[in-house]
Short mmCIF file of C-alpha atoms and ligand atoms in Angstrom, two decimals:
data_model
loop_
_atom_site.label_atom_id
_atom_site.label_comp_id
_atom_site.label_asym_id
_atom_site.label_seq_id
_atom_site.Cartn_x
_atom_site.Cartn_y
_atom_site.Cartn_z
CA UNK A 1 9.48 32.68 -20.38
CA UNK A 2 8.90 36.42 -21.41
CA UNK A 3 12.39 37.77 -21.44
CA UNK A 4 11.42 41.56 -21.56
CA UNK A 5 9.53 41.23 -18.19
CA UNK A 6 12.81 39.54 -16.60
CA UNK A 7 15.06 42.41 -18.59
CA UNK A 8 12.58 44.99 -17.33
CA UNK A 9 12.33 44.10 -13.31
CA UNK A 10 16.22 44.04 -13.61
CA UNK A 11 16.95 47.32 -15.38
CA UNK A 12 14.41 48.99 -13.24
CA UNK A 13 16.10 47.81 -10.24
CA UNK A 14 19.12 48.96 -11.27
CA UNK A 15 17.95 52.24 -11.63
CA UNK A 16 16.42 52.71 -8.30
CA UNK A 17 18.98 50.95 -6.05
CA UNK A 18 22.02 51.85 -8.72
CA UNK A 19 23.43 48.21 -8.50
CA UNK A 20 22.33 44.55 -10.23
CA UNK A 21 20.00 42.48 -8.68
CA UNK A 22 21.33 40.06 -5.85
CA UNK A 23 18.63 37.53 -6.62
CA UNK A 24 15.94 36.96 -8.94
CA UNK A 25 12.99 35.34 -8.21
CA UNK A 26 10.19 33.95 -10.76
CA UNK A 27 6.62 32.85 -8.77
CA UNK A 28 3.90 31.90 -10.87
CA UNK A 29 -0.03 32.30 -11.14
CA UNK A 30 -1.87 28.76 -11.10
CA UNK A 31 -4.88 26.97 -12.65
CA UNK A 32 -6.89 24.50 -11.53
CA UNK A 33 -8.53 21.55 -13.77
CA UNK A 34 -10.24 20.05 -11.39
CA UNK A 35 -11.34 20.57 -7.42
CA UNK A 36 -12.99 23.55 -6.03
CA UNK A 37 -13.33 24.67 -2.93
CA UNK A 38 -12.38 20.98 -1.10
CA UNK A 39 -8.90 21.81 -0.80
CA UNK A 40 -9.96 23.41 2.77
CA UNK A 41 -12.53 20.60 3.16
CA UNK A 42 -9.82 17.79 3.06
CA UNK A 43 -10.59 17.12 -0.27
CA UNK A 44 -8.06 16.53 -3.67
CA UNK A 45 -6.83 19.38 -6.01
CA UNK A 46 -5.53 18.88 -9.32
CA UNK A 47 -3.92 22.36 -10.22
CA UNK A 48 -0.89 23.24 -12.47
CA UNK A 49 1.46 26.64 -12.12
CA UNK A 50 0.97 28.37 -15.57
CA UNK A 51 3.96 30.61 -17.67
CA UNK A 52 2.17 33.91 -15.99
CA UNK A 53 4.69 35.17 -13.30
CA UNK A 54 5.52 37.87 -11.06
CA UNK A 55 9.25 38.72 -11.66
CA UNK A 56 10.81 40.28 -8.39
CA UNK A 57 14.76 41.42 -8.20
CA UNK A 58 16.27 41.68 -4.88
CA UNK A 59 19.19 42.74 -2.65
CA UNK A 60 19.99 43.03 0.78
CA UNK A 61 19.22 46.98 2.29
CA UNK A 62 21.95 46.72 4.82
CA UNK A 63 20.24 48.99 6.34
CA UNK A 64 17.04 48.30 9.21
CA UNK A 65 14.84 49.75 6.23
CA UNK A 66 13.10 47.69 3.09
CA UNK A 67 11.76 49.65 0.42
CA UNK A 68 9.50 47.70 -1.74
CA UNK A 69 8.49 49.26 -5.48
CA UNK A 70 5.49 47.81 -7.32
CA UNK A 71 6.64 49.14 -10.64
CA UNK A 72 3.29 47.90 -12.51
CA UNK A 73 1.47 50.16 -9.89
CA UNK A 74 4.17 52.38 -9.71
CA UNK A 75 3.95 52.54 -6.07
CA UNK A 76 5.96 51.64 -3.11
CA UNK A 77 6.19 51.16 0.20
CA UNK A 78 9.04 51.22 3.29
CA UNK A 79 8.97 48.79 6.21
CA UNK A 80 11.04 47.87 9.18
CA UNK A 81 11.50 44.38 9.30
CA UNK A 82 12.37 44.08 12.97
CA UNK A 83 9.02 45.64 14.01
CA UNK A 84 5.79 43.19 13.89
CA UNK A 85 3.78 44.45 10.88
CA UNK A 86 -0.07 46.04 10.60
CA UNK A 87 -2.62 45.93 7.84
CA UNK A 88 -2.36 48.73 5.76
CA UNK A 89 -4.51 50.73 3.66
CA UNK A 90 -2.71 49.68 0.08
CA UNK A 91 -3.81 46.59 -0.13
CA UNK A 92 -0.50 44.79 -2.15
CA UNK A 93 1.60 45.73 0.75
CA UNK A 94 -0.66 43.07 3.36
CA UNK A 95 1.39 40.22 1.39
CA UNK A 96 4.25 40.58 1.46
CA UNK A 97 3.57 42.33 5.37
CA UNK A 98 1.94 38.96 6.05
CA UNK A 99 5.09 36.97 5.04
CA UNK A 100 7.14 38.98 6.77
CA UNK A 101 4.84 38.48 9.96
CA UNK A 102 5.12 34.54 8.81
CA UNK A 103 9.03 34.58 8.98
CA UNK A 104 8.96 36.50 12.63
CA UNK A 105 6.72 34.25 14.12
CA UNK A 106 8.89 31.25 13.13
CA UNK A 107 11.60 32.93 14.56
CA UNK A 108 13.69 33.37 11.36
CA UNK A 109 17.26 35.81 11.38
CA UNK A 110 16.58 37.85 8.16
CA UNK A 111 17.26 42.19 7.86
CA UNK A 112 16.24 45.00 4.95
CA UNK A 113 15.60 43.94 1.38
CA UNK A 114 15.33 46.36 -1.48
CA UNK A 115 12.79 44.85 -4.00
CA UNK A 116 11.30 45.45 -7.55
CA UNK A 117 8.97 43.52 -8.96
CA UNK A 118 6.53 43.31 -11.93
CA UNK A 119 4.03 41.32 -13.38
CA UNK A 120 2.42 39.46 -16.77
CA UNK A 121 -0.27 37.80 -14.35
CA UNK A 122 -3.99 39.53 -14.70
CA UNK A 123 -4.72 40.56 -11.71
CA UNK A 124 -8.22 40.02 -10.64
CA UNK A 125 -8.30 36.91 -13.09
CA UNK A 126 -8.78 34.33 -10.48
CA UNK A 127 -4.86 33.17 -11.08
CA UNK A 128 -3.84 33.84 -7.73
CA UNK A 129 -1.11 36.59 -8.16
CA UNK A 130 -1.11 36.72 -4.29
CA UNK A 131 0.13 33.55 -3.83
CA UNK A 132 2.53 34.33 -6.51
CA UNK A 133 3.33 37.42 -4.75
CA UNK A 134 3.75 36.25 -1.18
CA UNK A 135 5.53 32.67 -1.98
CA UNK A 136 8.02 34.92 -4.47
CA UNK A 137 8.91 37.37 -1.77
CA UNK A 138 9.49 34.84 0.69
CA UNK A 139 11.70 32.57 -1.73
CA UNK A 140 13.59 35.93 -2.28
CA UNK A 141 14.16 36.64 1.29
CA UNK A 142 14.92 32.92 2.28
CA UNK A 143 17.86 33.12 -0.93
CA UNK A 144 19.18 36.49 0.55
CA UNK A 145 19.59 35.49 4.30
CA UNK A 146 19.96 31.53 3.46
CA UNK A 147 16.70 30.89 5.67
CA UNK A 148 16.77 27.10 5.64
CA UNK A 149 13.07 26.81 4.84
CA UNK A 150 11.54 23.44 2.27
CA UNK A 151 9.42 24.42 -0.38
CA UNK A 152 6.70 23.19 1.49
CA UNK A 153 6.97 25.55 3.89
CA UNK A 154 6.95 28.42 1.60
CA UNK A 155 3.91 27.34 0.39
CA UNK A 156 2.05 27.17 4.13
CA UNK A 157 3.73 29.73 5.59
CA UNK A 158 2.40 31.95 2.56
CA UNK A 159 -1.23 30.63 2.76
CA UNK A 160 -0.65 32.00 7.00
CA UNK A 161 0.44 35.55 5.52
CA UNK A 162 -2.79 34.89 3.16
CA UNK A 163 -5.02 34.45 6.51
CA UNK A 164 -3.40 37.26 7.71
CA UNK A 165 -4.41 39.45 5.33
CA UNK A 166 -8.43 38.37 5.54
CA UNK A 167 -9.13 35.01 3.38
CA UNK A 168 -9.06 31.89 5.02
CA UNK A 169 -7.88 29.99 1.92
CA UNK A 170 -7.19 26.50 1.67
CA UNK A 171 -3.13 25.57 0.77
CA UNK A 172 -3.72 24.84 -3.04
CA UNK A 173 -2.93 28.23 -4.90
CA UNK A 174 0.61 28.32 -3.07
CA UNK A 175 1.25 24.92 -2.91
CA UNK A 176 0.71 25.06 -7.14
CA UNK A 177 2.65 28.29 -7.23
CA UNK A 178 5.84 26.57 -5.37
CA UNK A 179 5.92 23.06 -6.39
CA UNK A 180 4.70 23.44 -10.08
CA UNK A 181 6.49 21.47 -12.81
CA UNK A 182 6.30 22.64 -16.73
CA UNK A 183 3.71 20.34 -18.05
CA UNK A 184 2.60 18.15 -15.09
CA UNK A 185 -0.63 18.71 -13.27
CA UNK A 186 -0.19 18.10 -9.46
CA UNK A 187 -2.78 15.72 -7.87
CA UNK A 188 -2.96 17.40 -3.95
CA UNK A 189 -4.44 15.07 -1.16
CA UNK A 190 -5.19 17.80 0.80
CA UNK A 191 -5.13 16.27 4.03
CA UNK A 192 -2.05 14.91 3.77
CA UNK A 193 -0.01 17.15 1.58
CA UNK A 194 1.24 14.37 -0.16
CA UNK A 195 1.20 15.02 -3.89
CA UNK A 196 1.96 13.20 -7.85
CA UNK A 197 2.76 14.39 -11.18
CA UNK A 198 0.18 13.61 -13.37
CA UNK A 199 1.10 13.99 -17.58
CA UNK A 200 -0.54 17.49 -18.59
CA UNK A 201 -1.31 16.19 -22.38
CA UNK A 202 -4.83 16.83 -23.16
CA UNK A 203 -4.71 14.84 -26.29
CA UNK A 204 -6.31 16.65 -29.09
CA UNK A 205 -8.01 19.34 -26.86
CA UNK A 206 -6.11 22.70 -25.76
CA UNK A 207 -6.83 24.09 -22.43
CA UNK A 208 -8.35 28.12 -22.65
CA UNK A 209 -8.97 30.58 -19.81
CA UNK A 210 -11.86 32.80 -20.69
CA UNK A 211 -11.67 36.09 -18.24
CA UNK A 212 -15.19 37.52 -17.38
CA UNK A 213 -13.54 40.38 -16.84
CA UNK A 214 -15.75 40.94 -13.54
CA UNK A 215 -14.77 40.68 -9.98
CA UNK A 216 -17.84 40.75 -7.96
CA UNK A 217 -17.03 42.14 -4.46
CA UNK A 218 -18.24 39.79 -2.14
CA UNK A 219 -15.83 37.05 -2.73
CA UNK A 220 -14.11 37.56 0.67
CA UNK A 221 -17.15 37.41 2.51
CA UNK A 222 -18.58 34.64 0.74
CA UNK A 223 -15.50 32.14 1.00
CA UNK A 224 -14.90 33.06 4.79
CA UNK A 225 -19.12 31.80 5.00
CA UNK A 226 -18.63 28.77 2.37
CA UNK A 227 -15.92 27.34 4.77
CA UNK A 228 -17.71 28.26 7.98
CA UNK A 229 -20.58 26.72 6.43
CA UNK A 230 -18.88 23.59 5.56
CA UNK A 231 -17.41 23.57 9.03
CA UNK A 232 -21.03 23.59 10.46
CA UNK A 233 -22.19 21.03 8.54
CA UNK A 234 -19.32 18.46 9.63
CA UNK A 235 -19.81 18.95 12.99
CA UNK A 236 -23.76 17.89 12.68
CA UNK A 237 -22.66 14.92 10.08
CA UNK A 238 -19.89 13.82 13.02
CA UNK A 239 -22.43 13.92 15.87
CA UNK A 240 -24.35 11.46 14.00
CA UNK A 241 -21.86 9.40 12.42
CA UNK A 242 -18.91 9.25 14.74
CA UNK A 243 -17.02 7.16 12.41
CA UNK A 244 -16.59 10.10 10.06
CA UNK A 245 -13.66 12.22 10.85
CA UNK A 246 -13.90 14.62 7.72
CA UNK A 247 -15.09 15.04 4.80
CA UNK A 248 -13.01 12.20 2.92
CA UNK A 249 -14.91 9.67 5.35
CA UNK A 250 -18.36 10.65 4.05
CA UNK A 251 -20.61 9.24 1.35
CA UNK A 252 -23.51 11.01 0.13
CA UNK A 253 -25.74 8.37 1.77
CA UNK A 254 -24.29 10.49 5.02
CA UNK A 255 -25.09 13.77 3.85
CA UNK A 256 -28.96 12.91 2.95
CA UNK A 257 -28.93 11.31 6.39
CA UNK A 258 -28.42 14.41 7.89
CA UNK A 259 -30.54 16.63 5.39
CA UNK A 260 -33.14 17.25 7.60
CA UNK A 261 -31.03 18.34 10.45
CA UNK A 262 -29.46 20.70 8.51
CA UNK A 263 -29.96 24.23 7.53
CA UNK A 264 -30.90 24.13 3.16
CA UNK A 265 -27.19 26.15 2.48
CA UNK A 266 -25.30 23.89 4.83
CA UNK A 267 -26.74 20.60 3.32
CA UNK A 268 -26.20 21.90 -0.03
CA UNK A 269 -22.45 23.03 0.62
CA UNK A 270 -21.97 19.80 2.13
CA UNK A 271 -23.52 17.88 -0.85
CA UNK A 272 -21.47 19.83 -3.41
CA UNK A 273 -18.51 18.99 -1.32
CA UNK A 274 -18.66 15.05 -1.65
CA UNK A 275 -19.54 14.72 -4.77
CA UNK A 276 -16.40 17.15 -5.71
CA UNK A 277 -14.19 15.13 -4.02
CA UNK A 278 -15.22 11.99 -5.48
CA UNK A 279 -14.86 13.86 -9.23
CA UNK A 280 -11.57 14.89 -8.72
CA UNK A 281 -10.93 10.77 -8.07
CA UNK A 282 -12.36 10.18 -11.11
CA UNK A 283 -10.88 12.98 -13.29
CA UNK A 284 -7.26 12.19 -12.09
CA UNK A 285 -7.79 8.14 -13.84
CA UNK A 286 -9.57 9.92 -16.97
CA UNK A 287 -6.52 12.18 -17.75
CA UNK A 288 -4.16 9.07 -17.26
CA UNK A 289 -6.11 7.65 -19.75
CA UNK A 290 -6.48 10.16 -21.94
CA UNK A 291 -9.84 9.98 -21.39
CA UNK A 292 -10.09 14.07 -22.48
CA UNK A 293 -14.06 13.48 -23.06
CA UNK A 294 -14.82 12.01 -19.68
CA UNK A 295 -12.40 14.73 -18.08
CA UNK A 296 -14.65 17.94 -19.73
CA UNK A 297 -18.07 16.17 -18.65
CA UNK A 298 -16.59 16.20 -15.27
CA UNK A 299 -15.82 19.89 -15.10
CA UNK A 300 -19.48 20.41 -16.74
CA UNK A 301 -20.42 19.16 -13.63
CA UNK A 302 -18.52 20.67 -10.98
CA UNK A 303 -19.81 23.83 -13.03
CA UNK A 304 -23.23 22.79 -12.26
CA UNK A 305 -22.32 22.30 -8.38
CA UNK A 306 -20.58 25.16 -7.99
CA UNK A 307 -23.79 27.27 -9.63
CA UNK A 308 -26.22 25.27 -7.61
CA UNK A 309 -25.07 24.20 -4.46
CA UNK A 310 -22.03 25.89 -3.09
CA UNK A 311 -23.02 29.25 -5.29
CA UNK A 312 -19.80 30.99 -6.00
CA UNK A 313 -20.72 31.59 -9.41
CA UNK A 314 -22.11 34.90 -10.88
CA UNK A 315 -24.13 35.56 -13.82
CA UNK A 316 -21.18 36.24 -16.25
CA UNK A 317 -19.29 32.78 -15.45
CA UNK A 318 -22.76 31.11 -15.98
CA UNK A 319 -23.09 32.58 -19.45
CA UNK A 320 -19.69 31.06 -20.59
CA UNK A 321 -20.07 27.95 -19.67
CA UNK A 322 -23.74 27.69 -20.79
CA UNK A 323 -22.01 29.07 -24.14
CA UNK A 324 -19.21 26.07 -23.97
CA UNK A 325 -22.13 23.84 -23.57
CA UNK A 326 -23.88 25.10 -26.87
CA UNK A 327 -20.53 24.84 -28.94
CA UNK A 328 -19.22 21.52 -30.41
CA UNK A 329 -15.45 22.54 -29.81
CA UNK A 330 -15.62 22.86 -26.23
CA UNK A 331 -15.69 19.53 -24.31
CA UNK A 332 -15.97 20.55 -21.05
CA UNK A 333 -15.44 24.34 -19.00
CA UNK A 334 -16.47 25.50 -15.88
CA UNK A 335 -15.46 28.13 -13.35
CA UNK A 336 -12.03 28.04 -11.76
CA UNK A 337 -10.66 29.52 -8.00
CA UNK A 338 -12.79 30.79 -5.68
CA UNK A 339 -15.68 32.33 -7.75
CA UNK A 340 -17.96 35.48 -8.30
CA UNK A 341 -16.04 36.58 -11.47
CA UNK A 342 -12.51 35.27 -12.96
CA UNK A 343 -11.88 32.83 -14.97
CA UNK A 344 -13.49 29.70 -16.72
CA UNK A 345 -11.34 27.08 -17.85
CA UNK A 346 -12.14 25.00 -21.31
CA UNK A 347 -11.11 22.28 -23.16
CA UNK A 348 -11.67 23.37 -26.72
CA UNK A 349 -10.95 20.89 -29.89
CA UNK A 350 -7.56 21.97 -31.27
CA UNK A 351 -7.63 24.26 -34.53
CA UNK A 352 -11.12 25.84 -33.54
CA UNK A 353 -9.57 27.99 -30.57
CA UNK A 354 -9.86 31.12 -32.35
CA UNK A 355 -13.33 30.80 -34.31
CA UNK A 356 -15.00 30.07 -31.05
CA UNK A 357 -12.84 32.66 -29.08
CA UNK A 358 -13.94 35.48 -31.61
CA UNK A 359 -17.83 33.98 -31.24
CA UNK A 360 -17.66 34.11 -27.38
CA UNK A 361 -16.09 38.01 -27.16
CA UNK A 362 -18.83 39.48 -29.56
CA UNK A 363 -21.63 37.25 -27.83
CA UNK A 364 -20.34 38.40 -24.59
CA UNK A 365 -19.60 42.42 -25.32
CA UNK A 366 -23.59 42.05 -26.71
CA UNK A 367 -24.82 40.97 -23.59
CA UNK A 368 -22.37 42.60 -20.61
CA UNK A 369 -20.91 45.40 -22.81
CA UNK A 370 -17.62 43.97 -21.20
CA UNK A 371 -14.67 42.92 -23.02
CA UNK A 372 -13.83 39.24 -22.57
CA UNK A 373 -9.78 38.19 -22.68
CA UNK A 374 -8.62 35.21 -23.26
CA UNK A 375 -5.17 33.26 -22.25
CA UNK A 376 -3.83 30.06 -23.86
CA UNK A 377 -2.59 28.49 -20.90
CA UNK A 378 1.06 26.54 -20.82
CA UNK A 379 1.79 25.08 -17.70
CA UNK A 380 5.51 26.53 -16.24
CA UNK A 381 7.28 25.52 -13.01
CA UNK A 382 7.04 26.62 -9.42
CA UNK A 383 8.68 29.62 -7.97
CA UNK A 384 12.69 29.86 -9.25
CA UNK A 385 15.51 31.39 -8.80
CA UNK A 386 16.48 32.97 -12.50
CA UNK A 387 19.82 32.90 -13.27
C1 GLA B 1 -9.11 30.35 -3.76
C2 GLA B 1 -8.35 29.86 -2.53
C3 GLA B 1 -7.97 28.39 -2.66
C4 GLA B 1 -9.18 27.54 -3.05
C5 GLA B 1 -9.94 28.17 -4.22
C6 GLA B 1 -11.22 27.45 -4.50
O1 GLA B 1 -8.30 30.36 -4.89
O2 GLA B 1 -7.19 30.62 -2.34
O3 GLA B 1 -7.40 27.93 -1.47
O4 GLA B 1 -10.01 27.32 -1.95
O5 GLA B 1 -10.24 29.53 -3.99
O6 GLA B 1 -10.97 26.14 -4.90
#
C-alpha cells in the first residue's frame, strides 16, 4: 500500500477544504492474464486488481456545488450535481460526470462533494485508471450519502458512465477494479456475471508489465468497430445457425461455415473470438494446476490472434513479445486491454527479471528511441474504504 500517496491525498485535502477527509476511498488499476476483447462478446475474463490505485479523499459540500481537484494534474473542476451533466472539453472530468449521470438516472438522493484525489497508476498504460477513477468516485459518493448500491452495481453502473463518455467497453476493467481480492485472479463468465477466485501463484515465474510507452490514437475508434464488427458477424452466424444464441454457442466449425458469407475482417474478428474464449477455458485449469508453462504458451497465442485477426496490436507491442519469444526467461507475454500501445504482460523465470528487463529497455530505446518502464505487478483488492 504506498502510504505517502494516502498521507498526500489527505494533507492536500486538508489544505484546500481546511478540514480531514470524511471518507477515503482506494480504487485500483487492473490486469488481465488471460481474455481479450470477449468480455463484450460473452466470452470469460481472467483479470486481477493490481497495488496501483487512485487515492481520492472526500466530504460532503453542503452546499449545491462539488469542486473536484485532480492534484496530479493540478486541475479542477466545479459541478452542480442536481443539473444533468455534458461532455466537457477536459477530458478527466467525463468520468466522474458520467457517474454522476449514472447515479441520476437511477434515481439516487445524493448533494455536493468536495474531492481530492491522486494517483500511482500510469496513465495511458492500458491499466484502466478510468475504471479506477469512475468506480472510486462512485464508492465515495455512495459512503457519503449511504446510497444502498452492491458492488456489482458500482462496477456496471461505472462501465454506463464509461459509454457515456465514448467507449463501448465490455464490464471487465470495473468489475476487476471493484471486486478484486489481494492475490486471487477472478475467472468472469461474462454473460452471466457470475465469477471464482482462482489462486494467483505462478509457481516459479513472476508476472512483469512491460509499458511501450506509446498510445496510438485510434484506440477509440477501433474498439467501437472491433465490437460492431463482432456484432455483424453474429447476426450472419445466427441466421444460419439458429441454435447459436452468442458467441459461447459457437464452434469454429460455425465460423468457417459462414466464411464465405462474411466480409475477410468480420470472419477474422469472429475467428479470433472463439478460439479466445475457448483459451481462457483452458488457461483457468492450467493455473489450477500450476501448469505455468501451458498458461504462457496460451498467452503466446492470444498474442498471435490479437496481431492477426482482431488487430489491436501496434508495431511496438509486436516487438516485445517477439523479444519474449527469443528469450529463455520469458514463458509466455502478450498484449493486455484493449490494444494499439500499453502494456504487455510476461511471465518471466524468477531471478532473471532484471537481466532481461535491462536487455529489453536498451533493445527497445535502439529501435523506437522510446523509453520502456516496467512494473512488477502484485495483485491488491478492489475499491476500499481506507481507514
Ligand atoms: C478495454 C475495455 C475492456 C475490454 C478490454 C479488452 O480495457 O475497457 O472492457 O474489452 O479493453 O479486453
Amino acid at each position: 500500500m504506498d502510504i505517502n500517496l494516502i498521507a498526500n491525498t489527505k494533507q492536500s485535502f486538508l489544505k484546500y477544504f481546511g478540514n480531514e477527509p470524511e471518507v477515503v476511498i482506494l480504487s485500483p488499476g487492473r490486469i488481465n492474464i488471460i481474455g481479450e476483447h470477449i468480455d463484450y462478446n460473452d466470452g470469460f475474463v481472467m483479470p486481477a486488481a493490481i497495488d496501483k490505485i487512485i487515492c481520492f479523499a472526500f466530504e460532503k459540500s453542503k452546499s449545491i456545488t462539488s469542486r473536484i481537484i485532480a492534484l496530479d494534474l493540478n486541475e479542477e473542476f466545479s459541478i452542480d450535481f442536481s443539473k444533468k451533466p455534458n461532455l466537457d472539453d477536459k477530458v478527466w472530468t467525463n468520468y466522474i460526470r458520467g457517474v454522476v449521470n449514472q447515479l441520476q438516472l437511477n434515481g439516487f438522493d445524493f448533494e455536493g462533494v468536495n474531492c481530492v484525489f491522486s494517483s500511482n497508476i500510469p496513465s495511458g498504460s492500458g491499466l484502466s485508471s478510468s475504471a479506477a477513477l469512475e468506480c472510486g468516485f462512485l464508492k465515495g459518493v455512495k459512503e457519503l450519502y449511504e446510497l444502498s448500491i452492491k458492488p456489482i452495481d458500482i462496477a456496471l453502473m461505472s462501465q454506463k458512465a464509461e459509454h457515456w463518455v465514448g467507449i463501448n467497453c465490455g464490464i471487465m476493467d470495473q468489475f476487476a477494479s471493484v471486486l478484486g481480492v489481494e492475490n486471487k485472479v477472478i475467472k468472469i463468465d461474462c454473460k452471466t456475471l457470475e465469477y471464482d477466485y482462482h489462486n494467483a501463484d505462478f509457481g516459479d515465474y513472476s508476472l512483469i508489465l512491460l509499458d511501450s510507452n506509446v498510445k496510438h490514437s485510434l484506440f477509440t475508434s477501433e474498439y467501437n468497430q472491433r465490437r460492431e464488427e463482432c456484432e455483424i458477424g453474429l447476426t450472419i452466424i445466427k441466421r444460419k445457425f439458429p441454435e447459436v444464441k452468442n458467441f459461447r454457442d459457437c464452434t469454429e466449425d460455425h465460423i468457417l461455415d459462414t466464411k464465405g458469407e462474411m466480409e475477410e475482417d468480420v470472419f477474422k474478428r469472429c475467428y479470433y473470438v472463439v478460439k479466445e474464449i475457448s483459451r481462457v477455458i483452458k488457461a483457468s485449469i492450467a493455473l489450477d494446476n500450476n501448469d505455468i508453462e501451458g498458461l504462457g504458451k496460451l498467452l503466446f497465442e492470444t498474442h498471435d490472434g490479437l496481431t492477426r485477426e482482431y488487430e489491436v496490436s501496434c508495431e511496438e507491442l509486436d516487438y516485445l513479445v517477439d523479444f519474449a519469444k527469443t528469450e529463455s526467461s520469458i514463458i509466455g507475454s502478450r498484449m493486455m486491454g484493449g490494444g494499439f500501445g500499453g502494456c504487455t504482460i510476461n511471465l518471466v523465470k524468477k531471478g532473471q527479471e532484471e537481466v532481461m528487463k535491462e536487455k529489453i529497455q536498451q533493445l527497445y530505446h535502439d529501435k523506437f528511441n522510446i523509453e520502456l518502464k516496467s512494473y512488477d505487478v502484485k495483485i491488491g483488492n478492489g475499491t476500499t474504504i481506507y481507514n
